[in-house]
Structures are given as C-alpha cells and as structure tokens.
XYZ file of C-alpha atoms in Angstrom:
378
model
C 99.065 142.651 157.545
C 102.507 141.245 156.633
C 101.661 141.621 152.961
C 100.724 145.277 153.364
C 103.890 145.906 155.374
C 105.989 144.321 152.616
C 104.474 146.556 149.929
C 104.736 149.652 152.138
C 108.462 149.082 152.668
C 108.992 148.414 148.959
C 107.194 151.631 147.973
C 108.947 153.712 150.649
C 112.277 152.549 149.244
C 111.441 153.890 145.772
C 113.690 156.983 145.483
C 111.240 159.002 143.349
C 108.362 158.810 145.844
C 108.332 161.483 148.533
C 106.835 160.237 151.825
C 103.866 162.609 151.514
C 103.185 161.412 147.983
C 103.298 157.795 149.119
C 100.861 158.575 151.922
C 98.436 160.182 149.455
C 98.749 157.242 147.064
C 97.970 154.723 149.800
C 95.077 156.792 151.159
C 93.526 157.144 147.701
C 94.120 153.506 146.710
C 93.029 151.820 149.919
C 96.311 150.106 150.748
C 99.938 149.713 149.647
C 99.305 146.539 147.656
C 96.733 148.344 145.514
C 99.285 151.079 144.812
C 101.927 148.565 143.783
C 99.543 146.696 141.516
C 97.981 149.851 140.100
C 98.506 151.280 136.634
C 100.183 154.484 135.579
C 96.734 155.897 134.832
C 95.648 155.116 138.402
C 98.602 157.034 139.812
C 98.090 159.971 137.474
C 94.429 160.412 138.304
C 94.539 159.712 142.038
C 97.309 162.071 143.097
C 98.213 163.875 139.872
C 101.807 162.732 139.766
C 104.213 164.242 137.279
C 104.541 162.032 134.169
C 108.269 161.512 134.783
C 107.557 160.384 138.364
C 104.940 157.964 137.053
C 107.421 156.584 134.543
C 110.114 156.111 137.184
C 107.650 154.472 139.600
C 106.401 152.151 136.850
C 109.952 151.038 136.049
C 110.748 150.570 139.741
C 107.701 148.370 140.364
C 108.364 146.370 137.206
C 112.006 145.616 138.063
C 111.685 145.190 141.843
C 110.566 142.124 143.766
C 108.798 143.520 146.848
C 109.554 140.308 148.749
C 113.307 140.961 148.581
C 113.458 144.685 149.380
C 113.696 144.521 153.169
C 116.189 141.648 153.147
C 118.348 143.637 150.746
C 118.222 146.641 153.096
C 119.116 144.475 156.090
C 122.233 143.248 154.283
C 123.277 146.911 154.101
C 122.695 147.312 157.852
C 119.486 149.248 157.259
C 116.369 148.242 159.174
C 112.780 149.283 158.513
C 110.209 150.259 161.103
C 106.668 150.634 159.802
C 103.670 152.210 161.505
C 102.069 149.375 163.441
C 105.375 147.669 164.269
C 106.041 147.184 167.967
C 109.281 149.168 167.641
C 107.587 152.194 166.045
C 108.010 155.230 168.377
C 104.529 155.922 169.709
C 105.338 159.598 170.279
C 105.479 160.098 166.496
C 101.794 159.218 166.196
C 100.992 162.590 167.769
C 102.418 164.352 164.689
C 99.925 165.683 162.113
C 101.521 163.398 159.493
C 103.542 160.670 161.210
C 106.065 158.890 158.986
C 104.828 155.637 157.468
C 108.275 154.074 157.420
C 111.494 154.815 159.286
C 114.844 153.617 157.951
C 117.266 152.994 160.807
C 120.937 152.193 161.292
C 122.567 151.505 164.637
C 121.253 150.350 167.981
C 117.593 149.443 167.501
C 117.326 148.503 171.182
C 117.245 152.210 172.021
C 113.615 152.147 170.924
C 112.843 149.547 173.602
C 114.376 151.463 176.514
C 112.801 153.884 178.955
C 115.387 156.566 178.215
C 114.384 160.206 178.221
C 114.901 161.695 174.757
C 115.806 165.391 174.486
C 116.214 167.300 171.209
C 118.962 169.903 170.864
C 118.447 172.171 167.845
C 119.690 175.442 166.409
C 121.230 177.211 163.472
C 123.819 175.793 161.094
C 125.683 179.119 161.272
C 126.283 178.777 164.987
C 128.584 181.078 166.902
C 131.509 179.691 168.865
C 129.510 180.290 172.039
C 126.544 178.306 170.687
C 128.767 175.406 169.627
C 130.366 175.337 173.069
C 126.983 175.426 174.783
C 125.565 172.667 172.548
C 128.596 170.471 173.187
C 128.444 171.034 176.935
C 124.703 170.359 177.092
C 124.969 167.261 174.890
C 127.837 165.886 176.950
C 126.111 166.539 180.276
C 122.756 165.084 179.219
C 124.223 161.966 177.609
C 126.508 161.562 180.611
C 123.386 161.266 182.741
C 121.591 158.684 180.625
C 119.566 160.988 178.358
C 119.364 160.213 174.625
C 120.327 163.364 172.708
C 118.381 163.834 169.453
C 119.447 166.199 166.676
C 119.807 166.439 162.910
C 123.528 165.914 162.090
C 123.660 169.345 160.439
C 126.574 171.733 160.652
C 126.615 174.018 163.685
C 124.502 173.294 166.756
C 123.475 169.777 165.647
C 127.000 168.516 165.116
C 128.230 170.041 168.370
C 125.399 168.415 170.346
C 126.095 164.994 168.811
C 129.832 165.246 169.471
C 129.228 166.255 173.055
C 126.880 163.323 173.595
C 129.505 160.877 172.360
C 132.100 162.201 174.830
C 130.925 161.328 178.338
C 132.973 160.765 181.479
C 130.382 159.707 184.059
C 130.246 155.965 183.462
C 127.383 156.168 180.964
C 127.958 155.332 177.318
C 126.734 158.474 175.636
C 123.801 157.877 173.319
C 122.751 160.176 170.513
C 120.190 159.836 167.720
C 120.636 161.631 164.395
C 117.570 162.163 162.205
C 118.571 162.738 158.578
C 116.963 164.863 155.890
C 118.229 162.548 153.141
C 118.679 158.852 152.456
C 119.760 156.741 155.412
C 122.930 155.684 153.569
C 124.176 159.220 152.899
C 126.022 161.579 155.225
C 125.255 165.276 154.833
C 127.271 167.382 155.257
C 130.059 165.139 153.998
C 132.567 166.426 156.568
C 130.433 164.828 159.308
C 131.212 161.335 157.981
C 133.241 160.483 161.089
C 130.311 161.578 163.244
C 127.853 159.575 161.124
C 129.999 156.457 161.574
C 130.347 156.933 165.352
C 126.608 157.437 165.791
C 125.901 154.275 163.786
C 128.088 152.370 166.277
C 127.133 154.095 169.525
C 123.654 155.452 168.871
C 121.148 155.449 166.052
C 120.676 157.029 162.627
C 117.103 157.476 161.452
C 115.484 158.779 158.280
C 112.136 158.869 156.545
C 114.061 158.505 153.281
C 115.400 155.277 151.844
C 118.878 154.738 150.414
C 120.006 157.006 147.617
C 117.744 160.005 148.334
C 119.849 163.148 148.120
C 119.531 166.061 150.558
C 117.229 168.911 149.507
C 116.158 172.087 151.279
C 112.480 171.115 151.448
C 113.300 167.820 153.158
C 114.808 169.392 156.277
C 111.532 170.713 157.760
C 110.157 167.181 157.316
C 113.141 165.857 159.231
C 112.698 168.495 161.957
C 109.172 167.326 162.738
C 110.518 163.833 163.461
C 113.207 165.228 165.773
C 110.524 167.137 167.664
C 108.164 164.168 167.721
C 110.767 161.798 169.155
C 111.823 164.031 172.040
C 109.986 164.724 175.271
C 111.682 168.133 175.551
C 113.273 170.530 173.046
C 116.305 172.758 173.667
C 116.995 175.669 171.288
C 120.635 176.765 171.513
C 120.730 179.536 168.895
C 118.157 180.706 166.361
C 117.843 183.775 164.184
C 114.476 185.237 163.248
C 113.978 182.830 160.324
C 115.657 179.742 161.751
C 114.027 176.364 161.203
C 114.552 175.740 164.910
C 111.664 178.140 165.572
C 109.317 175.891 163.574
C 110.485 172.975 165.703
C 109.817 175.004 168.856
C 106.305 175.915 167.676
C 105.543 172.272 166.908
C 106.870 171.179 170.301
C 104.597 173.688 172.034
C 101.629 172.537 169.924
C 102.356 168.975 171.059
C 102.434 170.072 174.702
C 106.187 169.645 175.123
C 108.496 171.872 177.152
C 110.837 174.185 175.251
C 114.082 175.430 176.796
C 116.292 178.136 175.319
C 119.930 179.061 175.842
C 119.913 182.884 176.090
C 122.070 184.822 173.663
C 123.412 188.382 173.500
C 120.639 190.939 173.051
C 122.830 192.891 170.639
C 123.051 190.040 168.113
C 120.447 189.507 165.401
C 121.642 185.909 165.195
C 119.913 185.230 168.525
C 116.704 187.179 167.972
C 114.649 184.080 167.272
C 115.763 182.202 170.366
C 115.606 185.289 172.585
C 112.061 185.947 171.337
C 111.113 182.441 172.466
C 112.229 183.419 175.961
C 110.120 186.558 175.807
C 107.142 184.408 174.783
C 107.532 182.183 177.834
C 110.015 179.450 176.947
C 112.109 178.234 179.868
C 115.662 179.482 180.185
C 118.559 177.023 180.251
C 121.582 178.371 182.093
C 123.058 175.106 183.354
C 122.421 171.593 181.995
C 122.635 170.207 185.535
C 119.629 172.332 186.517
C 117.839 171.122 183.383
C 118.383 167.504 184.436
C 116.758 168.250 187.781
C 113.851 169.945 185.991
C 113.106 166.761 184.038
C 113.219 164.624 187.162
C 116.754 163.241 187.072
C 119.389 163.360 189.779
C 122.637 164.373 188.071
C 125.710 162.232 188.588
C 129.222 163.647 188.800
C 129.278 167.001 186.989
C 130.515 166.631 183.460
C 133.323 168.975 182.529
C 133.797 170.091 178.952
C 137.244 168.723 178.147
C 138.228 170.357 174.896
C 141.111 167.981 174.223
C 138.644 165.082 173.962
C 137.296 166.705 170.804
C 140.638 167.398 169.105
C 141.332 165.145 166.104
C 144.713 163.456 166.640
C 146.155 165.000 163.495
C 145.634 168.481 164.960
C 146.671 167.800 168.570
C 150.093 169.437 168.203
C 148.470 172.482 166.599
C 145.907 172.695 169.415
C 148.549 172.459 172.149
C 150.412 175.494 170.789
C 147.392 177.739 171.341
C 147.490 178.040 175.120
C 147.969 181.721 174.330
C 146.661 183.727 171.345
C 148.553 183.029 168.126
C 148.069 183.918 164.476
C 147.778 181.328 161.738
C 151.082 182.549 160.309
C 152.904 182.134 163.614
C 151.461 178.651 164.028
C 152.564 177.670 160.522
C 156.074 178.933 161.296
C 156.252 177.076 164.623
C 155.083 173.807 163.083
C 156.978 174.206 159.804
C 153.680 173.472 158.085
C 152.092 175.061 154.980
C 149.791 177.958 155.859
C 146.827 176.407 153.992
C 147.173 173.207 156.021
C 147.302 175.127 159.307
C 144.272 177.172 158.302
C 142.326 173.985 157.500
C 143.227 172.639 160.935
C 142.145 175.848 162.653
C 138.813 175.738 160.864
C 138.217 172.130 161.926
C 139.186 172.884 165.536
C 136.921 175.929 165.591
C 133.988 173.915 164.224
C 134.593 171.299 166.924
C 134.445 174.005 169.600
C 138.074 173.450 170.660
C 139.498 176.857 169.749
C 138.082 180.339 169.419
C 139.017 183.060 166.968
C 139.768 186.403 168.578
C 140.074 189.903 167.195
C 143.117 190.535 165.048
C 142.994 187.087 163.489
C 144.366 185.337 166.581
C 143.373 181.853 167.726
C 143.366 180.388 171.225
C 142.235 177.258 173.041
C 138.594 177.558 174.032
C 138.291 179.115 177.512
C 136.681 176.849 180.091
C 133.034 177.639 180.784
C 132.171 178.922 184.238
C 131.773 176.041 186.672
C 133.787 173.555 184.613
C 136.330 171.457 186.453
C 139.938 170.881 185.510
C 140.882 167.371 184.524
C 143.947 165.768 186.072
C 145.896 166.843 182.982
C 144.883 170.439 183.546
C 143.061 170.776 180.222
C-alpha cells in the first residue's frame, strides 16, 4: 500500500499529467507502480496520450526518484493527501470522480475537526452589492466557527475569504481556498496577500501539483472539489452562464442544501442565481438566520467593519470618503498623482470598502441594514 501511495504521489506531481489522465492510466494499468514502470508504448495504447505528453512523462519518470518526491514537497510546505489516507475528506468520495491526490498548504488539522464547512461561490464579475454580501456572510459564518470554502477567484470568492479572515467574536476565522492551478501558485496574482494569509490561518488545497498554471478548463474541476467539501452551498451572484450554477446543480445532485442571495430582478447579472430561487433553492437574507438553519446558535452578531478591510497604504484615502468625492478631488486633497489615487480606489472597491456612485463619485460603503456601529463609529 505504501509503495502504491508513493508512486501515486510521484505521478500526480508530474506537471504534464492531468488528474483525469492519471486516473485513466492507473485504471488501465492496474496500479500506479505499473504506470511508472510502463513504457511509452504502454501509455500510448492504453489512454492514447499525445506523443509530446508521452515524451514529457518518459523524461519525468527517468529523472525523478519516486521515493524523494513527497519529502521534497514537504520541504516546500506542501503536503499530500491520497485517497485511502486517514486525512482524506470522506465527503469527496461521493463525487463522480473524486481526486486521487490533494496537495495542501496550511493547517492540516482542519481535516480532523468536526467543523461545519460551507461553500460561498459566485461570479468573478461581482457587483459591489455581491462583494459586500459575500464579505458579510463569510465574516459572520467564520465568526461562528464555520469553515468558509471558496476558490480564491476575483469577485465573490475573494470577498468571502477576506470576510472569513476578519472575525470579531472570539473565533479565529477559518477559510479554505481550493485552487484551479498548482498549489504553489496564486491566481489571480493580486490575491497574493490573501493566499499568504489563508496559508497561515486556514488551508490551501489543489488537485494540481506545483508548477501547474491556471487554465479555463481546470476551474470546473476545482469547483467540484469546493462543492464536495462543503455540507451546504451559498450562491451570492450568478449570471445565466456562471460556473456557480454548475456547482449548485452538483450540490443538489449530492443531496446538499443550496442557498441563494437574491439579486435585483432587473439585472441580467443575477438571472442565474434568481432562477435557482425560482427552482426551489432556499433564500439567504441574513447570515444569522442561516446559522440557525444549519443548527448553530449564533454568538454576538458580527458587524461588517469596512475599515478592517482597508489596506494601510490607502487608509488616508478611505477616510476622506465619508461623503461622495471624485477621484480628481481626492488626488487634489492628498496631493497625490491621479493614477495612484485611481489604483487605490479600485483596490478599495474590490475589497468592498467603497462604492462608486453615479457621476464618477466614490464614497465609503454604506453599512448594511442591521449592522452595528463599532466604538470608533465606522
């Protein structure tokens, strides 16, 4: 068993082998050791690999000692969890094609806990409202001991992760990011700070070994893992063709509850999520009510404190926007180049701290209904 595990990890780390291809190779060869010790002709005939893939795999096997692969990964703070390991999440076995190997960075002990895991998903092109909602939900859930699972993407994912890392109820917020690329790479690159925080405070997980670049076709594969890990799925915003709808369908197929944050009926950017509501998904209007639905007793209500999410370098810029101001007026007040101010406004908007109003004006994000003031009045 240990021998097969060793060869499985070594093959899964080969950057030219997609997880599905590896699964087919092992199924057709009998086990991972037979794949490793096979010939290029074996690989060509069994799964009809492209000649260049065969050549790359042949070179990889020739130059790699399978006994040293996992130790090398561990030195880079990457751990491997293989199907059959005690730490392997049992919920993933319900997937049609569960991952053979998971590459993990961060707190492995999360896999041993009895935490409830909830996925928060939605579009990359999220509205300000959707970002605010995702942040608020992530913060409230993590502040009540729930592990928030998402995909580290721009938009809803990033907002949910950031919210989960900012709790004020006594819990250390925990969030799990499932990547659609190699475990050592952060995509998008501007989420590097988030990637680093999650590695320290939560867990990064991927089906792809180090060095595998992001690609469009890999994200649906990632989404199935997000859905498989979570007991419940929350869709914050989805258009008619959003990948979040595929995640919702899979969750329903697996017998999991799907909740949806309702969006404006006039916006095509919410048609997918609003259609889920019409088809019977449960509505999420308040994360505190959601916590009660899943059997938890909420602790002190978590307020969305926008200032917690403001990068220090933009704090002075943020504080000026207690009333609507244009980018030009802000640049003049701060004696700062317009391009620099605009970059700061974009970052603050993406973080859900400010909103852009008509006429090109910016203002601090209004407090959501029911939120409480902090002692600083933010």
